Short mmCIF file of C-alpha atoms in Angstrom, two decimals:
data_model
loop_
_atom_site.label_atom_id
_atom_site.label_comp_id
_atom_site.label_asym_id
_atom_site.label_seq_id
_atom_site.Cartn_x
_atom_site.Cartn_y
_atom_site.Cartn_z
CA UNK A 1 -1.57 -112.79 -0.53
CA UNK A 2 1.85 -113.01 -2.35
CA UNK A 3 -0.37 -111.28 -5.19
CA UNK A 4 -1.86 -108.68 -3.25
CA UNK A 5 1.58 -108.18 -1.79
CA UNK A 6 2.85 -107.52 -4.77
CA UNK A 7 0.38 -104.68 -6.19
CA UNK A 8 1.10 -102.87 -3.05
CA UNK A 9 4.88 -103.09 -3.80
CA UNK A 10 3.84 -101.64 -6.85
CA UNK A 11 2.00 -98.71 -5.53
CA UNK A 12 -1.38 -99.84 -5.84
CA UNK A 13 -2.47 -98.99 -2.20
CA UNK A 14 -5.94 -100.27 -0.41
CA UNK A 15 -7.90 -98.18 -2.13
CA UNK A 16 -6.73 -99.17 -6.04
CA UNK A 17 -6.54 -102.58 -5.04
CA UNK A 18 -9.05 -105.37 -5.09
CA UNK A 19 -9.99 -109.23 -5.13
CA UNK A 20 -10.23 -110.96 -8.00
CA UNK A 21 -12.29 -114.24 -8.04
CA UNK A 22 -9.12 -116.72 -7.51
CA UNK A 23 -8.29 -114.70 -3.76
CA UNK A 24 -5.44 -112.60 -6.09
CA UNK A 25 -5.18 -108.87 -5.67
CA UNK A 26 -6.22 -106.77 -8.67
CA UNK A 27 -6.69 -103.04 -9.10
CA UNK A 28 -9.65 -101.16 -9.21
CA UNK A 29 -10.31 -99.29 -12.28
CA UNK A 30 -9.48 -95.71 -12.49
CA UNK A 31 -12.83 -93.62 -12.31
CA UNK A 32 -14.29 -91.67 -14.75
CA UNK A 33 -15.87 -88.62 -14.55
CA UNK A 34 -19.30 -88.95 -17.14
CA UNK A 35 -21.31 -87.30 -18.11
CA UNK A 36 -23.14 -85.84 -14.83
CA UNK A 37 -19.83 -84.51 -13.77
CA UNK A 38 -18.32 -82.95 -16.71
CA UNK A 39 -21.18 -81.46 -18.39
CA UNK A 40 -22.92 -82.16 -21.89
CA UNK A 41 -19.50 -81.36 -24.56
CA UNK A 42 -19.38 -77.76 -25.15
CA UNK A 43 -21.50 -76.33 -22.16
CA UNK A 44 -18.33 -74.41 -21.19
CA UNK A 45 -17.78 -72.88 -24.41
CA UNK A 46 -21.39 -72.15 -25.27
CA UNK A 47 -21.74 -70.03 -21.83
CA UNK A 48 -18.42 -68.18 -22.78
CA UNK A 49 -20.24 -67.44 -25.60
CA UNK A 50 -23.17 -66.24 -24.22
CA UNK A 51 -21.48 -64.07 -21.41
CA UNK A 52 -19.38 -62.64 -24.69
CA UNK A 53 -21.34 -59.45 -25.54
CA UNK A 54 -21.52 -58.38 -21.85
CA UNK A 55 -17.98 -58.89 -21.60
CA UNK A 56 -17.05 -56.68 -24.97
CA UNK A 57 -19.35 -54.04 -23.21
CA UNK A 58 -18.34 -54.60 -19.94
CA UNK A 59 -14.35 -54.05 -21.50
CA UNK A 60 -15.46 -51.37 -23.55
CA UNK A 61 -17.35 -48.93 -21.34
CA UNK A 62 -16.06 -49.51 -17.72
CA UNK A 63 -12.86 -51.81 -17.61
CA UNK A 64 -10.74 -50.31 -20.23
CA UNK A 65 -12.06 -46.15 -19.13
CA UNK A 66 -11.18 -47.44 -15.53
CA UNK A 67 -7.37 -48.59 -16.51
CA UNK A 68 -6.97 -45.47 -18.74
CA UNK A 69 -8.15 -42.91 -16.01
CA UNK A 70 -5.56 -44.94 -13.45
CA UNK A 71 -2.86 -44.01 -16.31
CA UNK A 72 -4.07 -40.84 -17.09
CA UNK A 73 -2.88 -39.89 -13.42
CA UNK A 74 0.50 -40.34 -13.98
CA UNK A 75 0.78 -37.67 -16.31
CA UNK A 76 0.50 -34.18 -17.26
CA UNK A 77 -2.67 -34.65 -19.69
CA UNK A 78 -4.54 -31.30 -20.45
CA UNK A 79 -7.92 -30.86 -22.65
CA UNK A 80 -5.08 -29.80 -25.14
CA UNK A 81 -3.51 -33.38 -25.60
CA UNK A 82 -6.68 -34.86 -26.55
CA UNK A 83 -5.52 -35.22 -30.19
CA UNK A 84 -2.79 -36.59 -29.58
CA UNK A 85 -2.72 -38.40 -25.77
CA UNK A 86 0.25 -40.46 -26.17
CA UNK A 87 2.83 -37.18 -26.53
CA UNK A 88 1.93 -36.78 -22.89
CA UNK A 89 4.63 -36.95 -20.11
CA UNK A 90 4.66 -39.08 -17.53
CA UNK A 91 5.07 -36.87 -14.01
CA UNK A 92 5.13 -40.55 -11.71
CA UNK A 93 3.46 -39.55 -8.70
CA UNK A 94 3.47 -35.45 -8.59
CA UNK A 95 -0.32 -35.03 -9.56
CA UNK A 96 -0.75 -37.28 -6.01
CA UNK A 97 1.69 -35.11 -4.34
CA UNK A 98 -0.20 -32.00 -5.65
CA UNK A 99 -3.42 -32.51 -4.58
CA UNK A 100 -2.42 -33.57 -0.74
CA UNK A 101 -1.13 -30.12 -0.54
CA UNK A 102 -4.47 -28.39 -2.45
CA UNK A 103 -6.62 -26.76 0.15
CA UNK A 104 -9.16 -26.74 -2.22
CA UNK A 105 -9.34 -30.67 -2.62
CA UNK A 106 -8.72 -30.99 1.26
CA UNK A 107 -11.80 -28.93 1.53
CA UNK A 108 -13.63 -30.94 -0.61
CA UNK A 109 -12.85 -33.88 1.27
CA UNK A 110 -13.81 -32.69 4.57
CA UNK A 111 -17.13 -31.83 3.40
CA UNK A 112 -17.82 -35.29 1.42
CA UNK A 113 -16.94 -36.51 5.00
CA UNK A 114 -19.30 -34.61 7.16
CA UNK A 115 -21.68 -35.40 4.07
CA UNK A 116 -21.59 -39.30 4.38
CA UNK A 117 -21.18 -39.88 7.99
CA UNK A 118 -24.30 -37.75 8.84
CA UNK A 119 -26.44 -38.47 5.91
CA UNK A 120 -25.69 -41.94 5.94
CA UNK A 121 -27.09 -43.08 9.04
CA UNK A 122 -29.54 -40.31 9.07
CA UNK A 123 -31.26 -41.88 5.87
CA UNK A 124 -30.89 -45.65 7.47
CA UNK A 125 -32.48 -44.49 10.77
CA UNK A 126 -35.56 -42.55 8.82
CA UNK A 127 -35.94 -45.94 6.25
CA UNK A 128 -35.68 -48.48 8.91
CA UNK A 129 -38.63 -45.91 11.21
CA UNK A 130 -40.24 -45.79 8.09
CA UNK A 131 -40.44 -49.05 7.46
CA UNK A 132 -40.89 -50.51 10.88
CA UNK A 133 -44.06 -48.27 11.24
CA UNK A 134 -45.54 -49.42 7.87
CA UNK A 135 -44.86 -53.11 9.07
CA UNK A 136 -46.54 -52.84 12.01
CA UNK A 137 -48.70 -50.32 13.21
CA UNK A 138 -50.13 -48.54 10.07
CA UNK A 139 -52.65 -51.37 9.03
CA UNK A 140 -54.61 -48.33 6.88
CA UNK A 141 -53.56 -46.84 3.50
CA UNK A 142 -50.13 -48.30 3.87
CA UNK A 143 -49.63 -48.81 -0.09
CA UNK A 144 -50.13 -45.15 -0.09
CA UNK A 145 -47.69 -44.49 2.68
CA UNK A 146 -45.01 -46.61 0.70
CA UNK A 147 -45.88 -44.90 -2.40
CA UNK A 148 -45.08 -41.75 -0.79
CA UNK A 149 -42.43 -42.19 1.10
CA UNK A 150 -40.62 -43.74 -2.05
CA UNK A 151 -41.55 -41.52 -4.83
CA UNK A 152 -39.02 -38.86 -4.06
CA UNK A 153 -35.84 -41.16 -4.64
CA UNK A 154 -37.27 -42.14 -8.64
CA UNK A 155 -37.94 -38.34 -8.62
CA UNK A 156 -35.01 -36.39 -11.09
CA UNK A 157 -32.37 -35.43 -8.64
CA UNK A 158 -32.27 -32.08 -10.66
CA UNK A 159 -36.31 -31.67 -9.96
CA UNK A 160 -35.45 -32.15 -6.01
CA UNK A 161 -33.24 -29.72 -5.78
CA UNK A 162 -34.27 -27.04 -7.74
CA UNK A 163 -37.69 -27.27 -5.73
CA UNK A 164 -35.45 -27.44 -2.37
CA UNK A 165 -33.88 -24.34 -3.34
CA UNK A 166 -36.65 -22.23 -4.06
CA UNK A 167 -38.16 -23.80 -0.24
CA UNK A 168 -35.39 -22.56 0.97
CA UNK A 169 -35.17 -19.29 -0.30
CA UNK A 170 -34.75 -16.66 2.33
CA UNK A 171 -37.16 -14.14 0.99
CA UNK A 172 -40.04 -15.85 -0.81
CA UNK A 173 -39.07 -19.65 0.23
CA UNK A 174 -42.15 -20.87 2.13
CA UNK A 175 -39.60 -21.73 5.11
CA UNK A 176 -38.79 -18.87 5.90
CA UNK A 177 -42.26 -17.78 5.33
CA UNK A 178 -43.33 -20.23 7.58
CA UNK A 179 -40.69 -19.12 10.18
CA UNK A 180 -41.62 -14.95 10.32
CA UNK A 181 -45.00 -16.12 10.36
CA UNK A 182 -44.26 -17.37 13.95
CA UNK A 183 -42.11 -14.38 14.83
CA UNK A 184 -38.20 -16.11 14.44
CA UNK A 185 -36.31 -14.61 11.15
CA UNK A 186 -34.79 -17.80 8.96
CA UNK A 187 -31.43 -17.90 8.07
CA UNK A 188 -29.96 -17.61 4.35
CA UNK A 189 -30.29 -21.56 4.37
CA UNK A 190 -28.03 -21.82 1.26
CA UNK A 191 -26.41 -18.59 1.90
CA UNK A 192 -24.92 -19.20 4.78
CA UNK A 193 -21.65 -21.71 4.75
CA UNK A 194 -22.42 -22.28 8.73
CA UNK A 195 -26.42 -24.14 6.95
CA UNK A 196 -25.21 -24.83 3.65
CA UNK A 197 -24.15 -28.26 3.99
CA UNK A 198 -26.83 -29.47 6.68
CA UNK A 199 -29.55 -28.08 4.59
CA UNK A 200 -27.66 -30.64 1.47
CA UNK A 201 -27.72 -33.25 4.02
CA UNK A 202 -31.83 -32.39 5.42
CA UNK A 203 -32.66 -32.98 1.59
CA UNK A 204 -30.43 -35.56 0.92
CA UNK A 205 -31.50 -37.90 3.68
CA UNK A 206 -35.44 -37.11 2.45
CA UNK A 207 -34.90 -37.95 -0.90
CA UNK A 208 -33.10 -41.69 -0.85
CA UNK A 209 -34.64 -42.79 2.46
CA UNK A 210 -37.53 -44.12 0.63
CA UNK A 211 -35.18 -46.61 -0.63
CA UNK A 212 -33.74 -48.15 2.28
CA UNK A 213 -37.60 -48.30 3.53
CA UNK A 214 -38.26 -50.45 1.09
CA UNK A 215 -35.37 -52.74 1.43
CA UNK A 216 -35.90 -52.97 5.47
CA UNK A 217 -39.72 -53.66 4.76
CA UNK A 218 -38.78 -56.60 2.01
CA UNK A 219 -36.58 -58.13 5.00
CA UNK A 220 -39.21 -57.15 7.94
CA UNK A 221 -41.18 -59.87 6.02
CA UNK A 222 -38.88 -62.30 6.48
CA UNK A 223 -38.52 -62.20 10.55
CA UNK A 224 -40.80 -64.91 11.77
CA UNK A 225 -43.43 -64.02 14.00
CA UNK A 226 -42.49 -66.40 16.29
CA UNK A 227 -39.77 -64.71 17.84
CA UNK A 228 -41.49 -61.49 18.42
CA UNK A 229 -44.56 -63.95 20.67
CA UNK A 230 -41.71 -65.80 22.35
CA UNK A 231 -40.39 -62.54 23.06
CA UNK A 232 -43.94 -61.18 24.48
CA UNK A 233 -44.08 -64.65 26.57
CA UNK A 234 -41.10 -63.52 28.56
CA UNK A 235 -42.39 -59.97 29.37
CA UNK A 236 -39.82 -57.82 26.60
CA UNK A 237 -40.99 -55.26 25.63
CA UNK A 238 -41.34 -52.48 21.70
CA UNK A 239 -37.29 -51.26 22.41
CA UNK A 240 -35.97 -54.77 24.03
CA UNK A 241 -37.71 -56.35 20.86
CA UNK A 242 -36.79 -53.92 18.06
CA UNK A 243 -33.18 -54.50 19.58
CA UNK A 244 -32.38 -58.04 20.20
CA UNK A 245 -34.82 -59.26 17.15
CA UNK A 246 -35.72 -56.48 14.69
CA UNK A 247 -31.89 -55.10 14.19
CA UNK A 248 -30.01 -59.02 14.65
CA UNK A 249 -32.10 -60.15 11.69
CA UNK A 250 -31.68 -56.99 9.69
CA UNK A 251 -28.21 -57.22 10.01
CA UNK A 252 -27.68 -58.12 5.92
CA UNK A 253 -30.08 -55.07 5.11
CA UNK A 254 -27.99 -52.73 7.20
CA UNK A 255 -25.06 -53.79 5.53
CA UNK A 256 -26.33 -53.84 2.01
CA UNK A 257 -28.08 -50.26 2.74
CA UNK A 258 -25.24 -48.54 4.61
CA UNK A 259 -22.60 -49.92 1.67
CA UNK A 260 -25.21 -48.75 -0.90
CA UNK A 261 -25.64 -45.12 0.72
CA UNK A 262 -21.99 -44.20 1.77
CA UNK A 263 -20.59 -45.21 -1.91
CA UNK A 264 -23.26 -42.89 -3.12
CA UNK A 265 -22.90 -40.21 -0.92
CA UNK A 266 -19.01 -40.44 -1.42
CA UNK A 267 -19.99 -39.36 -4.89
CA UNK A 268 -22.30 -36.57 -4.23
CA UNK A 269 -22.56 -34.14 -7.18
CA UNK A 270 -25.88 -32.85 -8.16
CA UNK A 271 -27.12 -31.50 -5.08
CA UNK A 272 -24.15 -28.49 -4.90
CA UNK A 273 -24.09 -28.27 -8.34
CA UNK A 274 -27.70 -27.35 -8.82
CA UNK A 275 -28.22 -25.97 -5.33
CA UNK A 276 -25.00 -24.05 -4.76
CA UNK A 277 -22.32 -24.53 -6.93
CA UNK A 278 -20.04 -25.51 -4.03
CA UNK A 279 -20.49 -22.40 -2.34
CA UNK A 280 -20.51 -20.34 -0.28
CA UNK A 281 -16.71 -20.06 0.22
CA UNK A 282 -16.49 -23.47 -0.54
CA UNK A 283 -18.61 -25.31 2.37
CA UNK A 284 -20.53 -27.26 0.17
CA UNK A 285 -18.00 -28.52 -2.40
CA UNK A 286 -18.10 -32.11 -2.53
CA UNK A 287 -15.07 -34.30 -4.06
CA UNK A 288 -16.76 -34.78 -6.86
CA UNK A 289 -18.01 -31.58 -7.70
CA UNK A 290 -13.92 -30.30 -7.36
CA UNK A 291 -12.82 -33.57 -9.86
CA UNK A 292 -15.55 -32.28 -12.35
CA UNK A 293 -14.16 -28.81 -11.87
CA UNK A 294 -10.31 -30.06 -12.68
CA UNK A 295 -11.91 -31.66 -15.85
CA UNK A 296 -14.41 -28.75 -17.11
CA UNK A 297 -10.93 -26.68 -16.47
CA UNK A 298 -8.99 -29.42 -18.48
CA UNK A 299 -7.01 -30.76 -15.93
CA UNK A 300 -7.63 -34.38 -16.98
CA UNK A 301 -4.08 -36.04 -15.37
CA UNK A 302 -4.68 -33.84 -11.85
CA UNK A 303 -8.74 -34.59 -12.26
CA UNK A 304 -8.02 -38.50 -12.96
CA UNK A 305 -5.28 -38.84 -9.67
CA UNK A 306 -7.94 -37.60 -7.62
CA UNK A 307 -10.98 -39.75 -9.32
CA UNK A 308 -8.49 -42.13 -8.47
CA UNK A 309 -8.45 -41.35 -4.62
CA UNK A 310 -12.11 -41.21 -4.22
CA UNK A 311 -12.49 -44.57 -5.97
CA UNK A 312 -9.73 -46.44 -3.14
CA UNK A 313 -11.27 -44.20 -0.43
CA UNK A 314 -14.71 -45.88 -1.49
CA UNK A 315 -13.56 -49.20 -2.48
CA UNK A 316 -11.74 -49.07 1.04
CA UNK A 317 -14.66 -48.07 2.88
CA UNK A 318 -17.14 -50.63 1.58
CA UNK A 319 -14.63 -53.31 2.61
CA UNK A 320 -14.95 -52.01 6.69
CA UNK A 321 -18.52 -51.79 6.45
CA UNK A 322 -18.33 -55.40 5.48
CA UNK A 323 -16.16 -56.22 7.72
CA UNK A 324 -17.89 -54.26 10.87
CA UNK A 325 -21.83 -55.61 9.49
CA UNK A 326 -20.69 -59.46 8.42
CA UNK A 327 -22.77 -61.80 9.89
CA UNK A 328 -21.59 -63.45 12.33
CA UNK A 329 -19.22 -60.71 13.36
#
């Protein structure tokens, strides 16, 4: 006891202590971490050297283009200062303070915001119909269906809208066609800034909600039957189902669809620059189509402060949606 006594007095508490064969106290060697815990010698450095290339590239083409463009709008950078980019001046925050005051870019941003929150859940509500009706009631040619209902979104973006704008042509679109043959004169869909933009977001919403069908069908497959009989047991019926079961288990589709979508849609370019050049008088210029005008112009500095915008507005967007569509929440 004396001995035991004395190891704690020593520091050597309960659980470093033991009992040696003679009654004394002894401590309890130190464990070791072997070979289990620590890895075979080298793992570490071999998978540092694997993940190497990916890093270079990763450094090369995103990382270090993403710092410079965050520099690049803190200064006064034209097409002209290419050659030499370091004899630029540094204008601290004016470019920001310049393009809260452009109309132009506060344009721009009102229609990228009509853009996403209508085509956003407009393309989730047509996927998740979509793919609700493939999962269940079409039991015939549903490989086609999917086929079909997909094919537009691997389809060229340019393709889709050059064949949406001669649909929509007012005089020899089929449409319109279709309209005068049933006695009602179509509107200048493209032509018109009061249609513009909900004929971008009509063809938008077509195009990518093929997508998002096949994401909701992957996770359809994973809601066990069960729940929907249990749920027939107690007398609920196709709406009380689809909403306590169908959307509580889709919950991590939803979120990975409507994050997905809106950081595209943030981004829309294409569709008003084949379709209408961000016209007319403006109503369909998009953010980005105004940052790739501020470039093609050479305003790289005044271009890369508001590329800079659009990325936090995006960045900070994502992080509700993940907040508001957590599970659990």
């Amino acid at each position: 006891m004396a001995a035991l006594d004395s190891g704690l007095a020593r520091g050597e508490g309960p659980g470093r202590a033991g009992i040696d064969a003679a009654g004394g106290a002894r401590p309890l060697p130190r464990p070791t971490r072997g070979p289990s815990a620590a890895g075979p010698p080298g793992r570490t450095a071999r998978a540092w050297l694997f993940s190497a290339p990916f890093l270079a590239v990763f450094a090369l083409m995103y990382a270090l283009p993403l710092l410079a463009g965050l520099a690049m709008g803190f200064t006064d950078m034209r097409s002209t200062d290419v050659r030499d980019p370091f004899a630029v001046n540094f204008v601290g925050l004016r470019n920001y303070e310049r393009l809260f005051q452009d109309e132009t870019m506060r344009r721009a941003a009102a229609n990228t915001l009509f853009f996403v929150v209508t085509t956003t859940p407009l393309t989730i509500a047509l996927g998740l119909g979509a793919a609700v009706l493939l999962n269940s009631g079409v039991t015939r040619l549903r490989t086609f269906f999917r086929l079909g209902y997909y094919l537009p979104y691997v389809t060229s973006i340019i393709g889709v809208a050059v064949a949406w704008r001669l649909l929509l042509d007012p005089q020899a679109g089929p449409v319109n066609a279709l309209l005068r043959s049933a006695g009602v004169e179509g509107p200048a869909w493209l032509l018109d800034e009061r249609t513009a933009l909900p004929a971008l977001v009509v063809m938008t919403a077509w195009r990518n909600f093929g997508f998002d069908m096949v994401v909701f069908l992957a996770a359809l497959q994973g809601v066990p039957k069960e729940l929907y009989e249990a749920a027939s047991v107690d007398g609920a019926g196709a709406w009380a189902k689809f909403r306590r079961i169908t959307v509580p288990m889709l919950r991590p589709a939803l979120l990975f669809c409507g994050v997905y979508s809106a950081a595209g849609f943030m981004q829309f370019l294409e569709e008003p620059l084949v379709m209408t050049r961000g016209g007319p008088l403006d109503s369909t210029l998009s953010a980005s189509l105004a940052i790739f005008g501020q470039f093609g112009s050479g305003n790289y500095g005044y271009g890369a402060a508001a590329a800079t915008v659009l990325f936090t507005v995006i960045a900070a967007f994502s992080f509700a949606q993940f907040r508001w569509l957590r599970p659990g929440r």
